[in-house]
Amino acid sequence: MTQAAFFVLTALADQPRHGYGILREVEELSDGAVQLRVGTLYGVLDRLTADGLIVLDREEVHDGRLRRYYRLTDEGTQALDAEAERMAAGASAAKSRIAEGRRAPGAVAKPSAGPGLAGGVA
């Protein structure tokens, strides 16, 4: 599951929302780390709908514009829960390895300058 899909599903976990509401909620939930563009959002919504994870809840006209509200399906809730569990297990494994590294004989107290995550020099 992509990060964008994860946060869109999370934004819909508590209540149906329309596009702009989803954009705001995703930004808030991710502490600003994920800022979806409108085109990206609707691509994600289309994929999640095709996968049966969300459905159109209702349509309302607001100030002459149509707002489409989306909600999670039972399958969407299950997929979000499974992804959250997978991410939590990964985070737990990473924290355990970090703790083991700190306790290991000869462990380096401060990170040395070297290759970054992508293999480049930090």
XYZ file of N, CA, C and O in Angstrom:
488
model
N 0.846 -1.175 0.000
C 0.000 0.000 0.000
C 0.894 1.241 0.000
O 1.851 1.308 0.759
N 0.560 2.196 -0.847
C 1.354 3.422 -0.903
C 1.078 4.289 0.322
O 0.054 4.145 0.995
N 1.999 5.192 0.592
C 1.831 6.114 1.707
C 0.585 6.972 1.504
O -0.176 7.206 2.442
N 0.360 7.414 0.279
C -0.823 8.232 -0.006
C -2.101 7.440 0.262
O -3.031 7.947 0.906
N -2.166 6.195 -0.196
C -3.352 5.364 0.029
C -3.560 5.125 1.514
O -4.698 5.190 2.016
N -2.475 4.860 2.243
C -2.573 4.643 3.686
C -3.197 5.857 4.377
O -4.112 5.720 5.188
N -2.715 7.040 4.048
C -3.232 8.233 4.715
C -4.645 8.586 4.256
O -5.437 9.110 5.044
N -4.998 8.306 3.021
C -6.379 8.534 2.567
C -7.316 7.603 3.321
O -8.367 8.039 3.830
N -6.962 6.329 3.426
C -7.799 5.401 4.188
C -7.898 5.831 5.648
O -8.974 5.774 6.252
N -6.796 6.276 6.211
C -6.789 6.734 7.601
C -7.696 7.958 7.764
O -8.440 8.065 8.749
N -7.669 8.861 6.791
C -8.522 10.055 6.843
C -9.998 9.693 6.819
O -10.830 10.417 7.369
N -10.318 8.565 6.203
C -11.723 8.139 6.095
C -12.131 7.163 7.188
O -13.285 6.726 7.226
N -11.219 6.821 8.080
C -11.494 5.793 9.087
C -12.583 6.196 10.076
O -13.329 5.342 10.549
N -12.701 7.485 10.370
C -13.679 7.887 11.388
C -14.975 8.438 10.823
O -15.994 8.423 11.507
N -14.936 8.917 9.582
C -16.155 9.469 8.989
C -15.962 9.707 7.495
O -14.831 9.827 7.038
N -17.059 9.763 6.732
C -16.958 10.106 5.308
C -16.439 11.535 5.142
O -16.710 12.401 5.977
N -15.681 11.747 4.083
C -15.155 13.084 3.789
C -15.175 13.312 2.284
O -15.090 12.381 1.493
N -15.230 14.580 1.905
C -15.122 14.965 0.498
C -13.656 15.253 0.188
O -12.812 15.282 1.090
N -13.350 15.446 -1.084
C -11.978 15.591 -1.544
C -11.139 16.587 -0.774
O -10.055 16.255 -0.293
N -11.628 17.822 -0.623
C -10.837 18.836 0.065
C -10.651 18.463 1.536
O -9.580 18.656 2.111
N -11.683 17.887 2.144
C -11.579 17.441 3.531
C -10.535 16.348 3.681
O -9.793 16.304 4.672
N -10.456 15.457 2.693
C -9.449 14.400 2.722
C -8.052 15.001 2.605
O -7.144 14.628 3.350
N -7.885 15.956 1.701
C -6.576 16.612 1.541
C -6.106 17.233 2.850
O -4.952 17.052 3.259
N -6.980 17.965 3.501
C -6.631 18.608 4.783
C -6.302 17.578 5.850
O -5.345 17.736 6.612
N -7.115 16.532 5.922
C -6.922 15.506 6.952
C -5.614 14.744 6.734
O -4.903 14.456 7.694
N -5.286 14.423 5.491
C -4.032 13.727 5.187
C -2.844 14.585 5.607
O -1.896 14.089 6.227
N -2.895 15.858 5.303
C -1.798 16.750 5.693
C -1.654 16.805 7.211
O -0.548 16.724 7.746
N -2.780 16.882 7.906
C -2.744 16.931 9.379
C -2.252 15.609 9.966
O -1.398 15.598 10.855
N -2.775 14.497 9.487
C -2.389 13.185 10.008
C -0.905 12.895 9.814
O -0.280 12.234 10.641
N -0.346 13.389 8.721
C 1.061 13.133 8.414
C 1.978 14.245 8.915
O 3.168 14.251 8.578
N 1.456 15.152 9.709
C 2.224 16.307 10.187
C 2.875 17.068 9.045
O 4.009 17.524 9.133
N 2.151 17.164 7.929
C 2.623 17.924 6.784
C 3.574 17.171 5.866
O 3.976 17.695 4.836
N 3.921 15.937 6.215
C 4.856 15.163 5.400
C 4.234 14.732 4.074
O 4.938 14.562 3.086
N 2.915 14.548 4.057
C 2.220 14.147 2.838
C 1.263 15.265 2.453
O 0.327 15.568 3.193
N 1.522 15.901 1.332
C 0.668 16.961 0.810
C 0.266 16.560 -0.604
O 1.030 16.745 -1.548
N -0.914 15.978 -0.703
C -1.390 15.478 -1.991
C -1.884 16.602 -2.876
O -2.528 17.533 -2.392
N -1.597 16.501 -4.146
C -2.207 17.398 -5.124
C -3.557 16.811 -5.484
O -3.800 15.610 -5.333
N -4.440 17.645 -5.999
C -5.797 17.216 -6.318
C -5.792 16.043 -7.302
O -6.501 15.054 -7.104
N -4.984 16.139 -8.348
C -4.928 15.062 -9.330
C -4.456 13.749 -8.725
O -4.983 12.675 -9.043
N -3.479 13.823 -7.837
C -2.984 12.632 -7.153
C -4.062 12.046 -6.261
O -4.285 10.830 -6.245
N -4.759 12.912 -5.528
C -5.828 12.448 -4.642
C -6.881 11.675 -5.425
O -7.261 10.566 -5.039
N -7.340 12.239 -6.532
C -8.412 11.571 -7.270
C -7.928 10.290 -7.942
O -8.697 9.341 -8.083
N -6.659 10.208 -8.278
C -6.096 8.952 -8.759
C -6.112 7.887 -7.662
O -6.480 6.730 -7.904
N -5.734 8.290 -6.451
C -5.757 7.367 -5.311
C -7.199 6.951 -5.012
O -7.475 5.762 -4.798
N -8.130 7.916 -5.012
C -9.534 7.587 -4.751
C -10.076 6.610 -5.794
O -10.800 5.662 -5.454
N -9.715 6.815 -7.059
C -10.158 5.898 -8.120
C -9.627 4.487 -7.886
O -10.364 3.509 -8.033
N -8.339 4.373 -7.520
C -7.755 3.048 -7.276
C -8.387 2.380 -6.056
O -8.685 1.182 -6.090
N -8.582 3.140 -4.991
C -9.181 2.569 -3.778
C -10.626 2.137 -4.031
O -11.076 1.116 -3.498
N -11.332 2.896 -4.861
C -12.699 2.523 -5.232
C -12.684 1.253 -6.069
O -13.458 0.320 -5.807
N -11.807 1.186 -7.052
C -11.707 -0.003 -7.909
C -11.336 -1.242 -7.100
O -11.794 -2.350 -7.407
N -10.536 -1.060 -6.049
C -10.128 -2.178 -5.197
C -11.185 -2.538 -4.149
O -10.989 -3.467 -3.368
N -12.272 -1.763 -4.099
C -13.344 -2.051 -3.150
C -13.050 -1.623 -1.723
O -13.725 -2.065 -0.795
N -12.056 -0.732 -1.542
C -11.684 -0.303 -0.198
C -12.461 0.925 0.265
O -12.587 1.159 1.474
N -12.967 1.712 -0.685
C -13.827 2.847 -0.376
C -14.991 2.851 -1.367
O -14.913 2.219 -2.424
N -16.050 3.556 -0.993
C -17.198 3.741 -1.883
C -17.670 5.180 -1.767
O -17.387 5.871 -0.792
N -18.398 5.599 -2.778
C -19.036 6.906 -2.734
C -20.140 6.844 -1.695
O -21.003 5.976 -1.735
N -20.097 7.735 -0.727
C -21.088 7.758 0.350
C -22.303 8.582 -0.054
O -23.427 8.164 0.112
N -22.023 9.775 -0.584
C -23.103 10.667 -1.012
C -22.517 11.808 -1.827
O -21.312 12.010 -1.840
N -23.398 12.534 -2.496
C -23.008 13.739 -3.220
C -23.872 14.889 -2.720
O -25.071 14.704 -2.501
N -23.255 16.030 -2.516
C -23.967 17.225 -2.075
C -23.523 18.404 -2.930
O -22.367 18.471 -3.337
N -24.429 19.329 -3.153
C -24.087 20.574 -3.839
C -23.825 21.621 -2.766
O -24.644 21.829 -1.871
N -22.641 22.233 -2.849
C -22.248 23.256 -1.885
C -21.729 24.447 -2.678
O -20.749 24.324 -3.422
N -22.363 25.596 -2.529
C -21.986 26.810 -3.276
C -21.924 26.541 -4.776
O -21.000 26.980 -5.472
N -22.884 25.774 -5.273
C -22.969 25.495 -6.695
C -21.998 24.444 -7.206
O -21.938 24.190 -8.402
N -21.227 23.852 -6.310
C -20.252 22.827 -6.712
C -20.624 21.495 -6.079
O -21.061 21.432 -4.934
N -20.412 20.448 -6.836
C -20.722 19.107 -6.363
C -19.588 18.593 -5.474
O -18.425 18.655 -5.850
N -19.947 18.117 -4.289
C -18.979 17.486 -3.394
C -19.313 16.008 -3.300
O -20.443 15.639 -2.980
N -18.317 15.192 -3.560
C -18.473 13.740 -3.417
C -17.824 13.314 -2.108
O -16.652 13.600 -1.872
N -18.586 12.635 -1.289
C -18.096 12.129 -0.011
C -17.802 10.638 -0.159
O -18.607 9.894 -0.721
N -16.651 10.233 0.355
C -16.235 8.843 0.295
C -16.183 8.267 1.705
O -15.946 8.987 2.672
N -16.389 6.956 1.804
C -16.271 6.272 3.092
C -15.589 4.931 2.887
O -15.570 4.391 1.783
N -15.036 4.413 3.978
C -14.405 3.101 3.943
C -15.451 2.005 3.834
O -16.539 2.122 4.386
N -15.086 0.934 3.165
C -15.890 -0.285 3.193
C -15.324 -1.166 4.311
O -14.271 -0.855 4.903
N -15.991 -2.270 4.592
C -15.448 -3.214 5.568
C -14.080 -3.711 5.121
O -13.159 -3.850 5.933
N -13.936 -3.943 3.810
C -12.651 -4.381 3.265
C -11.588 -3.303 3.433
O -10.423 -3.601 3.685
N -11.993 -2.042 3.300
C -11.069 -0.938 3.490
C -10.593 -0.847 4.925
O -9.405 -0.602 5.189
N -11.502 -1.053 5.859
C -11.135 -1.047 7.277
C -10.162 -2.176 7.569
O -9.157 -1.977 8.261
N -10.430 -3.360 7.030
C -9.540 -4.505 7.233
C -8.171 -4.249 6.618
O -7.135 -4.566 7.225
N -8.135 -3.679 5.420
C -6.861 -3.395 4.755
C -6.060 -2.353 5.537
O -4.839 -2.492 5.697
N -6.729 -1.325 6.027
C -6.056 -0.289 6.816
C -5.513 -0.876 8.106
O -4.371 -0.620 8.488
N -6.299 -1.696 8.766
C -5.866 -2.332 10.008
C -4.651 -3.222 9.759
O -3.670 -3.177 10.508
N -4.695 -4.019 8.691
C -3.572 -4.905 8.365
C -2.308 -4.107 8.059
O -1.205 -4.474 8.492
N -2.446 -3.011 7.320
C -1.287 -2.178 6.987
C -0.725 -1.506 8.234
O 0.496 -1.422 8.404
N -1.596 -1.036 9.116
C -1.136 -0.416 10.367
C -0.378 -1.437 11.208
O 0.666 -1.112 11.802
N -0.865 -2.672 11.268
C -0.175 -3.740 12.011
C 1.182 -4.043 11.377
O 2.173 -4.229 12.078
N 1.230 -4.111 10.054
C 2.485 -4.380 9.359
C 3.506 -3.283 9.640
O 4.674 -3.551 9.936
N 3.051 -2.036 9.590
C 3.947 -0.910 9.842
C 4.423 -0.904 11.295
O 5.598 -0.626 11.567
N 3.531 -1.212 12.229
C 3.902 -1.258 13.645
C 4.927 -2.365 13.896
O 5.893 -2.171 14.653
N 4.746 -3.521 13.255
C 5.703 -4.617 13.412
C 7.066 -4.221 12.849
O 8.110 -4.511 13.455
N 7.072 -3.536 11.718
C 8.327 -3.072 11.129
C 9.021 -2.055 12.022
O 10.243 -2.104 12.208
N 8.252 -1.137 12.581
C 8.825 -0.135 13.476
C 9.391 -0.796 14.737
O 10.471 -0.432 15.215
N 8.689 -1.795 15.246
C 9.154 -2.514 16.427
C 10.462 -3.245 16.132
O 11.397 -3.230 16.945
N 10.537 -3.883 14.968
C 11.769 -4.583 14.585
C 12.930 -3.599 14.463
O 14.044 -3.879 14.923
N 12.672 -2.438 13.876
C 13.724 -1.426 13.731
C 14.191 -0.935 15.092
O 15.404 -0.824 15.345
N 13.270 -0.666 16.005
C 13.635 -0.191 17.344
C 14.433 -1.248 18.098
O 15.389 -0.912 18.801
N 14.059 -2.517 17.935
C 14.809 -3.594 18.591
C 16.237 -3.657 18.065
O 17.192 -3.791 18.838
N 16.387 -3.555 16.754
C 17.727 -3.602 16.159
C 18.564 -2.406 16.598
O 19.756 -2.529 16.851
N 17.948 -1.257 16.679
C 18.674 -0.058 17.137
C 19.148 -0.267 18.564
O 20.303 0.011 18.900
N 18.260 -0.777 19.419
C 18.622 -1.019 20.816
C 19.740 -2.057 20.917
O 20.676 -1.899 21.708
N 19.667 -3.124 20.103
C 20.715 -4.150 20.101
C 22.053 -3.548 19.668
O 23.093 -3.869 20.234
N 22.007 -2.685 18.687
C 23.232 -2.046 18.201
C 23.871 -1.163 19.250
O 25.092 -1.078 19.340
N 23.053 -0.524 20.054
C 23.589 0.341 21.117
C 24.235 -0.473 22.230
O 25.142 -0.007 22.893
N 23.722 -1.698 22.433
C 24.261 -2.550 23.498
C 25.449 -3.390 23.028
O 26.167 -3.943 23.839
N 25.622 -3.492 21.739
C 26.670 -4.360 21.195
C 28.058 -3.834 21.559
O 28.287 -2.627 21.583
N 28.996 -4.757 21.848
C 30.373 -4.327 22.132
C 30.937 -3.553 20.948
O 30.743 -3.935 19.797
N 31.586 -2.462 21.243
C 32.199 -1.663 20.189
C 31.216 -0.832 19.396
O 31.542 -0.320 18.347
N 29.983 -0.709 19.910
C 28.972 0.086 19.204
C 29.414 1.540 19.161
O 29.972 2.063 20.113
N 29.164 2.177 18.061
C 29.531 3.575 17.873
C 28.450 4.440 18.524
O 27.262 4.279 18.250
N 28.858 5.347 19.397
C 27.912 6.204 20.096
C 27.258 7.203 19.170
O 26.091 7.492 19.282
N 28.039 7.766 18.248
C 27.502 8.751 17.314
C 27.647 8.189 15.909
O 28.646 7.567 15.589
N 26.648 8.455 15.052
C 26.775 7.962 13.681
C 27.936 8.647 12.976
O 28.168 9.841 13.152
N 28.669 7.872 12.217
C 29.776 8.453 11.444
C 29.269 8.905 10.088
O 28.250 8.425 9.617
N 29.972 9.816 9.479
C 29.594 10.251 8.124
C 29.857 9.112 7.178
O 30.912 8.504 7.197
N 28.898 8.792 6.397
C 29.038 7.682 5.453
C 27.859 7.671 4.530
O 27.117 8.650 4.429
N 27.660 6.568 3.854
C 26.554 6.487 2.912
C 25.222 6.725 3.600
O 24.986 6.241 4.712
N 24.346 7.476 2.952
C 23.003 7.712 3.458
C 22.091 6.565 3.065
O 22.532 5.540 2.542
N 20.807 6.736 3.272
C 19.837 5.698 2.966
C 19.862 5.289 1.503
O 19.664 4.138 1.182
N 20.084 6.230 0.633
C 20.068 5.923 -0.795
C 21.452 5.543 -1.304
O 21.664 5.415 -2.498
N 22.404 5.378 -0.403
C 23.739 4.980 -0.834
C 24.669 6.148 -1.091
O 25.828 5.961 -1.362
N 24.151 7.364 -0.984
C 24.997 8.538 -1.214
C 25.650 8.974 0.077
O 25.416 8.437 1.141
N 26.469 9.962 0.012
C 27.123 10.497 1.199
C 26.207 11.530 1.816
O 25.702 12.423 1.137
N 25.992 11.414 3.122
C 25.088 12.327 3.835
C 25.747 13.653 4.080
O 26.906 13.803 4.177
